[in-house]
CSV table of C-alpha atoms and ligand atoms in Angstrom, one decimal:
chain,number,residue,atom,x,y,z
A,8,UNK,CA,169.5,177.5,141.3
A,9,UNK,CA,166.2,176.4,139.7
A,10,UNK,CA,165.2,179.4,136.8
A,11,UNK,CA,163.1,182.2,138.1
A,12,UNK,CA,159.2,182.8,137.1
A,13,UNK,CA,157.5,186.0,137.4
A,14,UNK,CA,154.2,187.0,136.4
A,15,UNK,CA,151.1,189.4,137.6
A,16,UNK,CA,147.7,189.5,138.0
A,17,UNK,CA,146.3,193.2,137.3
A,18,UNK,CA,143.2,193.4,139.9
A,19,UNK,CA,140.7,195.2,137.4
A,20,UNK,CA,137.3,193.2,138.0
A,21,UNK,CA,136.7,189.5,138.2
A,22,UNK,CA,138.7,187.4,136.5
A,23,UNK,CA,137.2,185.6,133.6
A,24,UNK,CA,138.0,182.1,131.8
A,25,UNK,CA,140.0,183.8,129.2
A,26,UNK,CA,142.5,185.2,132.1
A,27,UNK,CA,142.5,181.7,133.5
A,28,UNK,CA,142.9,179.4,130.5
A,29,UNK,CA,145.7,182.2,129.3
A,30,UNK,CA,147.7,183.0,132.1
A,31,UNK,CA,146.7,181.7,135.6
A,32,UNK,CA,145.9,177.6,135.1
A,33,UNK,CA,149.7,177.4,133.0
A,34,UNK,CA,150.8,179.4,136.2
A,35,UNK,CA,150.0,177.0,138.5
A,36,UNK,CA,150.6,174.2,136.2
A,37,UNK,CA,154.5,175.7,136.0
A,38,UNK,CA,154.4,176.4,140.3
A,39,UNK,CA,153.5,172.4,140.7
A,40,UNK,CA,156.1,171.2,138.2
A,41,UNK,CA,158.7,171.9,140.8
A,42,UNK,CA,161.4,173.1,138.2
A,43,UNK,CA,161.1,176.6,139.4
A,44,UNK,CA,161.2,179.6,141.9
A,45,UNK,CA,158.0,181.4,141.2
A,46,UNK,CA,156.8,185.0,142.0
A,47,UNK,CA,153.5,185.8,141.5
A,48,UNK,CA,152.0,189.3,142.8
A,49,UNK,CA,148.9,191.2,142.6
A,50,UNK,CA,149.5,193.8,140.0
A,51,UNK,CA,147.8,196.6,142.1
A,52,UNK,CA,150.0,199.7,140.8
A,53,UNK,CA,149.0,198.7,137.1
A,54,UNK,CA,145.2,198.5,138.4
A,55,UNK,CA,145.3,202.2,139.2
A,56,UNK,CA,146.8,203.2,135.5
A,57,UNK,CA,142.8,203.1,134.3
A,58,UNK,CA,140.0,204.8,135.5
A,59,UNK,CA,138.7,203.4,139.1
A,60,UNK,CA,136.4,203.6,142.8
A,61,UNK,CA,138.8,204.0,145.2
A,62,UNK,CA,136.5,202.9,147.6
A,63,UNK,CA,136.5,199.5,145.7
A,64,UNK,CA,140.0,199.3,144.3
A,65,UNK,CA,140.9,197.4,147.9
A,66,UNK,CA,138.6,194.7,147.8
A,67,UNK,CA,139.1,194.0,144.1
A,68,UNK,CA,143.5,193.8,145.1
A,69,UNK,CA,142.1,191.4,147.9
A,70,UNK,CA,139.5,189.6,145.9
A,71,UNK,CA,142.4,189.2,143.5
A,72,UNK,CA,144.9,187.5,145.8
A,73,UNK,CA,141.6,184.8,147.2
A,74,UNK,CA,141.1,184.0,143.2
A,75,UNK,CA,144.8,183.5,142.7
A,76,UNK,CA,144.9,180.7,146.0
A,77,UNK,CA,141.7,179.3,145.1
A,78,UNK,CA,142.6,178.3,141.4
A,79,UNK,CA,145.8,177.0,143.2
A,80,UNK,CA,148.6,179.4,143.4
A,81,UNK,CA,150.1,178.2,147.0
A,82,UNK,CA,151.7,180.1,149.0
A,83,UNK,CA,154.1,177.1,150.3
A,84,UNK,CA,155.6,176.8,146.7
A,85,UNK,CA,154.9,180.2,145.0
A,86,UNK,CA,156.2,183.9,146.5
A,87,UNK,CA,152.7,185.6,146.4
A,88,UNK,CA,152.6,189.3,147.4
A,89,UNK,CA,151.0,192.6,146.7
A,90,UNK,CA,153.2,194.5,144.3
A,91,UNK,CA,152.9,197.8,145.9
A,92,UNK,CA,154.1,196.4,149.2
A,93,UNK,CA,157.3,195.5,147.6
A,94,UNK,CA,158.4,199.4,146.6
A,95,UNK,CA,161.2,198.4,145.1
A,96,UNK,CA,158.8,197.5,142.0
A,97,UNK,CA,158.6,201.4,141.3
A,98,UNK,CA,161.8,202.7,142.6
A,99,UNK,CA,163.5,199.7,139.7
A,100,UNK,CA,161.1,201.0,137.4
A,101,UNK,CA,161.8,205.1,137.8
A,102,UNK,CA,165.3,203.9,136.7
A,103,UNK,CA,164.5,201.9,133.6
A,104,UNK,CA,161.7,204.9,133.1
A,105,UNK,CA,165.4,206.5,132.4
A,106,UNK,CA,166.7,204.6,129.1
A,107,UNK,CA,163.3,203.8,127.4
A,108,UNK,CA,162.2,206.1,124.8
A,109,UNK,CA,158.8,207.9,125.2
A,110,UNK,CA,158.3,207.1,121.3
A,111,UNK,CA,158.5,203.4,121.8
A,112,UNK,CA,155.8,203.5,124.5
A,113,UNK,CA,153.4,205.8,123.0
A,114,UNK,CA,153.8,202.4,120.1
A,115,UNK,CA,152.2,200.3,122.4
A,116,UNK,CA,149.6,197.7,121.4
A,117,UNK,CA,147.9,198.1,124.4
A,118,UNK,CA,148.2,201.7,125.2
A,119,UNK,CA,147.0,202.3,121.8
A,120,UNK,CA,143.9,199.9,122.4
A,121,UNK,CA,143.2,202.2,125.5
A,122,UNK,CA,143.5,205.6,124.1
A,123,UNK,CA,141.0,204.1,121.0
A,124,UNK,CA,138.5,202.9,123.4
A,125,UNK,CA,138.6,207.0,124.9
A,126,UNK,CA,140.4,206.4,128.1
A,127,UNK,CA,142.7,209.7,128.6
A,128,UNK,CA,146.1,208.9,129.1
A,129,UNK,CA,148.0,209.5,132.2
A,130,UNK,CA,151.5,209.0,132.6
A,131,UNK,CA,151.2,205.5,134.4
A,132,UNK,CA,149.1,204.2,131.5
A,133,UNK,CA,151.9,205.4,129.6
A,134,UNK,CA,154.9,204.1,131.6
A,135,UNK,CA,152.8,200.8,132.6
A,136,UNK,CA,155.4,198.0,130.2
A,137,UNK,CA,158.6,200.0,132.0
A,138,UNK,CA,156.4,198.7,135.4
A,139,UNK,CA,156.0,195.6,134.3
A,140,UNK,CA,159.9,195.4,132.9
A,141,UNK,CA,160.6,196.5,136.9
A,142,UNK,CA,158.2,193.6,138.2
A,143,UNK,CA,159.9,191.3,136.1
A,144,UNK,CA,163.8,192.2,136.2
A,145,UNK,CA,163.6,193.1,140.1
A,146,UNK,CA,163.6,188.8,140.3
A,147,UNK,CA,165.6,188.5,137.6
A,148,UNK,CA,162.8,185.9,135.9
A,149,UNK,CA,163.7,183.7,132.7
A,150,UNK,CA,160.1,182.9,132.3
A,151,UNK,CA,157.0,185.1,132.0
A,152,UNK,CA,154.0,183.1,131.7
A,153,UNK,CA,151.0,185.7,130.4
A,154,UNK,CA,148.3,186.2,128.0
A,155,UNK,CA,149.0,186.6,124.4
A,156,UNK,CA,148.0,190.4,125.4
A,157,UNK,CA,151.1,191.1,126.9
A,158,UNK,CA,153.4,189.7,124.7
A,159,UNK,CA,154.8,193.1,123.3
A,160,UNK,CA,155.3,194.4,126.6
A,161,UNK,CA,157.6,190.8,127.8
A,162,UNK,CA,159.4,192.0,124.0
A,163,UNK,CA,159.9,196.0,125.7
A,164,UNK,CA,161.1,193.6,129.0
A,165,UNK,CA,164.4,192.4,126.8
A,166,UNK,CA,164.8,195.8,125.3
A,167,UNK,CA,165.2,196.9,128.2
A,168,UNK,CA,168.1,194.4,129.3
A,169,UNK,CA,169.8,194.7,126.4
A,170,UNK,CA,169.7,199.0,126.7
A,171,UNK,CA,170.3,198.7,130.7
A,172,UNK,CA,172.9,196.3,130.1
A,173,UNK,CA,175.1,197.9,127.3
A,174,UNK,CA,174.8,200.9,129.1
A,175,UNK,CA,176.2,200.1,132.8
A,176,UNK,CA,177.3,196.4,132.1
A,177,UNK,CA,175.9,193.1,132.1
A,178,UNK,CA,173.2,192.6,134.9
A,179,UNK,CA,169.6,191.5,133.7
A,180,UNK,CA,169.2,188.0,131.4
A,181,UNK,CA,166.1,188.6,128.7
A,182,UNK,CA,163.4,186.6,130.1
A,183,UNK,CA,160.7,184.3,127.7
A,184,UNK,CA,157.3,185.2,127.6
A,185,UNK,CA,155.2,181.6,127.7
A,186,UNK,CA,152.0,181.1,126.3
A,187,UNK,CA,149.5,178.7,126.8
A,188,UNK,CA,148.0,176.6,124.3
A,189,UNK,CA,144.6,178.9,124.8
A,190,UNK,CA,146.3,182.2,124.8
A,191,UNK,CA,143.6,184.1,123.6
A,192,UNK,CA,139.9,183.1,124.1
A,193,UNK,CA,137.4,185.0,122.6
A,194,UNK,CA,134.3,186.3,123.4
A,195,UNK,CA,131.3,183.7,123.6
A,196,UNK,CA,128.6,186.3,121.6
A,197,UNK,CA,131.3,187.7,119.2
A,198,UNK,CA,134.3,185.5,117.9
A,199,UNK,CA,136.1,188.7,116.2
A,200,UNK,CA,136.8,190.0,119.9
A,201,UNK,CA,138.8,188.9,122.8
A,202,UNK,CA,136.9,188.0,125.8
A,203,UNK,CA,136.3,190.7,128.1
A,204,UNK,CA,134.2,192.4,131.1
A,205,UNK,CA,133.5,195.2,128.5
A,206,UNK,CA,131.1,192.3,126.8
A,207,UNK,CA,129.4,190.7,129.7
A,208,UNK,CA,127.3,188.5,127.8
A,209,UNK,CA,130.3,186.7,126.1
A,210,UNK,CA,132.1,186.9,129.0
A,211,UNK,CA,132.2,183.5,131.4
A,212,UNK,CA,133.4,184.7,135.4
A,213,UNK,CA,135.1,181.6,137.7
A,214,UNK,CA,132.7,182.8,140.2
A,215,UNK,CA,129.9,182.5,138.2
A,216,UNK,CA,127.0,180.1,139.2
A,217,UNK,CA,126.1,176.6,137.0
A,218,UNK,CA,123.0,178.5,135.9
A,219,UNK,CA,124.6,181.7,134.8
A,220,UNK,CA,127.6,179.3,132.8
A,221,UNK,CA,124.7,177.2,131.3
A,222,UNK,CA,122.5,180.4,130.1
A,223,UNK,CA,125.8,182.3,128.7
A,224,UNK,CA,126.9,179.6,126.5
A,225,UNK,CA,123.9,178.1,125.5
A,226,UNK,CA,123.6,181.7,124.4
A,227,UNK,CA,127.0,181.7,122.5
A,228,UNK,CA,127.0,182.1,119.0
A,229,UNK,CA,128.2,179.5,116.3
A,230,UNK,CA,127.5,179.6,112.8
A,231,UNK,CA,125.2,178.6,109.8
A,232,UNK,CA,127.4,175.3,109.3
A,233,UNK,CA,126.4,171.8,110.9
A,234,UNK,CA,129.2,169.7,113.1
A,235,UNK,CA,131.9,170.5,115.1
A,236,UNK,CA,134.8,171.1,113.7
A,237,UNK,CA,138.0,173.0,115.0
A,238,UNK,CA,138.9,175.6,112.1
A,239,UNK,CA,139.6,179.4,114.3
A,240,UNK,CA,139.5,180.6,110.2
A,241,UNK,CA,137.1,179.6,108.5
A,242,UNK,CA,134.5,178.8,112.2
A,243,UNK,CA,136.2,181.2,114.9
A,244,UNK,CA,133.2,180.8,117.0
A,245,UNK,CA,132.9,177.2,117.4
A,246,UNK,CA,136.7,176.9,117.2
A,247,UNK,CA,136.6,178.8,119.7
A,248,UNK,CA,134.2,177.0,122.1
A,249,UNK,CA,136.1,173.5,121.1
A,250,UNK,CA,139.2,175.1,122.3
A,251,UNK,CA,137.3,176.2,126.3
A,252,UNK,CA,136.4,172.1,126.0
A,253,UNK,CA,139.3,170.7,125.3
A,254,UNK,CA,141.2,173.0,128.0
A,255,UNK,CA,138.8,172.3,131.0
A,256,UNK,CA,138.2,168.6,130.0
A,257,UNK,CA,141.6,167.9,129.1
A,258,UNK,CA,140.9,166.5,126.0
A,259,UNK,CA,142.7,166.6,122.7
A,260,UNK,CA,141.0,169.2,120.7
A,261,UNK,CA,141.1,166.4,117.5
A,262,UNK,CA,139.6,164.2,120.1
A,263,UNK,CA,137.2,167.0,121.4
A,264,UNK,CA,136.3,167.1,117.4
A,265,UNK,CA,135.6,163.4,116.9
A,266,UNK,CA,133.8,163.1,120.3
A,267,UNK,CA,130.9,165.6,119.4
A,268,UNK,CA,130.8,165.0,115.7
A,269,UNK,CA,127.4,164.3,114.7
A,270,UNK,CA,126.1,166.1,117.3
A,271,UNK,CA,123.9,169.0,117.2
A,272,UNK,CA,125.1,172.5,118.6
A,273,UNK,CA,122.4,172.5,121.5
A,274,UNK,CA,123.6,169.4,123.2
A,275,UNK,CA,127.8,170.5,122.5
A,276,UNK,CA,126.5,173.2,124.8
A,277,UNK,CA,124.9,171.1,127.2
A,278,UNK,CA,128.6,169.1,127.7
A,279,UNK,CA,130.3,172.0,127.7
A,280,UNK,CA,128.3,174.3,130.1
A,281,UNK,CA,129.1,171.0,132.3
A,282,UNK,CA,132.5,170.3,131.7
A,283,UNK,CA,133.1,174.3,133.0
A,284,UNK,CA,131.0,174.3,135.4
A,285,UNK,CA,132.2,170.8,137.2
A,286,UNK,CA,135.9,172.4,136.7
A,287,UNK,CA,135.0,175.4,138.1
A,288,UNK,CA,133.4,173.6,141.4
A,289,UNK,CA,136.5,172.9,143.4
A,290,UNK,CA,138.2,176.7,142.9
A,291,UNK,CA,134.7,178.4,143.7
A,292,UNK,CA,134.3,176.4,147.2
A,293,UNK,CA,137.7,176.9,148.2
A,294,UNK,CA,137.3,180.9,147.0
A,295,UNK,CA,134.0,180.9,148.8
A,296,UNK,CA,136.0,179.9,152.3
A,297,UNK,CA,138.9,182.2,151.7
A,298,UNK,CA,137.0,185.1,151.2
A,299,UNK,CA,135.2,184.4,155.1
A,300,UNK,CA,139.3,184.7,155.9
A,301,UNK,CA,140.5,188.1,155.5
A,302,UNK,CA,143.1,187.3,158.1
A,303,UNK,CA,144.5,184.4,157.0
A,304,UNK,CA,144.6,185.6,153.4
A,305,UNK,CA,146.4,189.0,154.8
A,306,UNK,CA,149.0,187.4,156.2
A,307,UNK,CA,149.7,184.8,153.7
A,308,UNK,CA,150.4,188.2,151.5
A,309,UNK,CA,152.8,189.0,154.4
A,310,UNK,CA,154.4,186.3,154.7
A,311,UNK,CA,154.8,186.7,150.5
A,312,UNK,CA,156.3,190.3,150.6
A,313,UNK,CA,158.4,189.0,153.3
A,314,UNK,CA,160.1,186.9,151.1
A,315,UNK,CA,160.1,189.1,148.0
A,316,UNK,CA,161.3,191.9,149.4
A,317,UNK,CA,165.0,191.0,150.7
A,318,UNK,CA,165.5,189.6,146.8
A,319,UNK,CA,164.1,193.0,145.3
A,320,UNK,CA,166.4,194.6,147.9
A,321,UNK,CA,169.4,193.4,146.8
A,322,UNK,CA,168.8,193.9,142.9
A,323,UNK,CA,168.0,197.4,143.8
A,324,UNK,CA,171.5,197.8,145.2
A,325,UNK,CA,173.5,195.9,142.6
A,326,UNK,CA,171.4,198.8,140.2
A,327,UNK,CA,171.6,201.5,142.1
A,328,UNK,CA,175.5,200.9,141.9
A,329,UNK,CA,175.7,200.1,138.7
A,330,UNK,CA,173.6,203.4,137.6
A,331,UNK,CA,176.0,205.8,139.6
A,332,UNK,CA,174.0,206.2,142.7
A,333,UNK,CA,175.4,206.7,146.1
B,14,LIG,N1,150.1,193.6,132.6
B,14,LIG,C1,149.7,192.3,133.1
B,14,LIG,C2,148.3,192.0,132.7
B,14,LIG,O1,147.5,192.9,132.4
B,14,LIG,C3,149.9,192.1,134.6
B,14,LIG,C4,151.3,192.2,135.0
B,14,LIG,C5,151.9,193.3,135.6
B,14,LIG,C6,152.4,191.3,134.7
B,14,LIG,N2,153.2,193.1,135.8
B,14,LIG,C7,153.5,191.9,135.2
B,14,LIG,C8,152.4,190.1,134.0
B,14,LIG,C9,154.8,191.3,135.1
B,14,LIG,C10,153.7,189.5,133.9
B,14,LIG,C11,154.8,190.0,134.5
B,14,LIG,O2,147.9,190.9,132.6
């Protein structure tokens, strides 16, 4: 059997380049390798941990699941389902909610983050990295390719094998977390911060039009230096719009570095605002179609859950027995 890969995409707004380049473009990259069974899902249960329109939550899951096809997750080699229609995802989770400590959550990077930015906590914001163990184990996935964001919760994942296990006897293998080599992208009008919708102006959408990619970078800041260089310590900001080059050109950052050296930072924009936006072309067409198909996009999801679910069945049983449940 080829190793299991499971990861999730958490419909909260539009996705952005730093969500592709550090999760979704290594997820499709691992889906077309051929080497393994992939499950990806539309996180929607995580979605509704932070403060939302429910009259807008559904298009944003749907949007989700036409972004996730259009930059190439396909359905004929990928599992791709909504999370919530795959209940097993909670009922796993209510049972691992059972042997992780409340101390070790509240620890959280990210729920941390969250409660510093003012949010108030509910209990799902809190319980959100037992979710995510759930979404993971319920497959029983070696490999979890996500952001470097979510690398402390992937770490909770294996504490929770190693707890579940010792406890009722060996069932769940501790999956990887995998990182791409653009993990973290920062944000195009301030290189101290990660690149987010809370910062629109730094922030570069897939759907966003040629002109809007063009104005955003050529807005971007740099530095008081000349040249480009590659040095995220010393020159975070141009480092870090070397690093968006060399992953949508494919280019060698070193060869990304010689290519533009000499030139000035206006015309590095130029090229780069270019290089994203010719990139960008082929996924925003093929999003553009998909979202005309609600019905073919529906049942694609189906057909996903269809598949999941008889897999997420039968680790619910061998846990439900193991835990002491009739
Ligand atoms: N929390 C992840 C994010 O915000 C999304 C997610 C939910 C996920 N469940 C997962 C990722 C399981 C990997 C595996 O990006």
């Amino acid at each position: 059997m080829k190793p299991v890969i499971v990861s999730g995409l958490k419909p909260s707004g539009e996705l952005h380049i730093g969500n592709y380049l550090g999760m979704l473009k290594q997820a499709v990259e691992l889906q077309n390798s051929n080497k393994y069974r992939c499950f990806y899902f539309i996180a929607d249960y995580h979605a509704l941990t932070q403060r939302y329109n429910p009259k807008e939550k559904a298009e944003e899951i749907y949007k989700m699941a036409v972004d996730a096809f259009s930059a190439g997750i396909d359905p004929k080699k990928s599992v791709i389902f909504v999370q919530s229609h795959v209940s097993e995802h909670a009922n796993l989770a209510w049972i691992f909610n059972t042997i992780t400590p409340v101390g070790k959550l509240q620890g959280m990077i990210e729920y941390k983050e969250k409660l510093s930015e003012g949010q108030i906590p509910n209990a799902g914001l809190l319980d959100y990295p037992v979710l995510m163990a759930a979404d993971i184990l319920l497959y029983k996935a070696e490999f979890v390719p996500v952001g470097e964001d979510q690398r402390q919760h992937v770490e909770l994942t294996r504490e929770v094998v190693r707890t579940f296990n010792d406890r009722f006897g060996k069932t769940f293998k501790e999956p990887k977390a995998v990182h791409t080599k653009a993990p973290r992208i920062m944000s195009l009008d301030n290189p101290t911060k990660k690149m987010s919708k809370s910062m629109p102006a730094g922030c570069l959408y897939l759907s966003d039009s040629p002109e809007v990619i063009r104005e955003k970078v050529k807005r971007a800041v740099t530095d008081s230096l000349t040249g480009i260089d590659y040095d995220p310590e010393k020159r975070p900001a141009v480092s870090n719009l070397v690093l968006v080059y060399s992953e949508f050109s494919g280019v060698p950052i070193p060869e990304v570095v010689k290519k533009f050296h000499g030139v000035g930072y206006a015309k590095f924009k130029e090229e780069l605002a270019e290089v994203i936006t010719k990139t960008l072309k082929p996924f925003q067409e093929k999003r553009k179609k998909l979202l005309k198909d609600k019905r073919l996009v529906m049942s694609t999801l189906e057909a996903g859950t269809k598949k999941a679910k008889p897999i997420a069945q039968k680790t619910m049983k061998e846990v439900a027995k193991k835990v002491g449940l009739i």
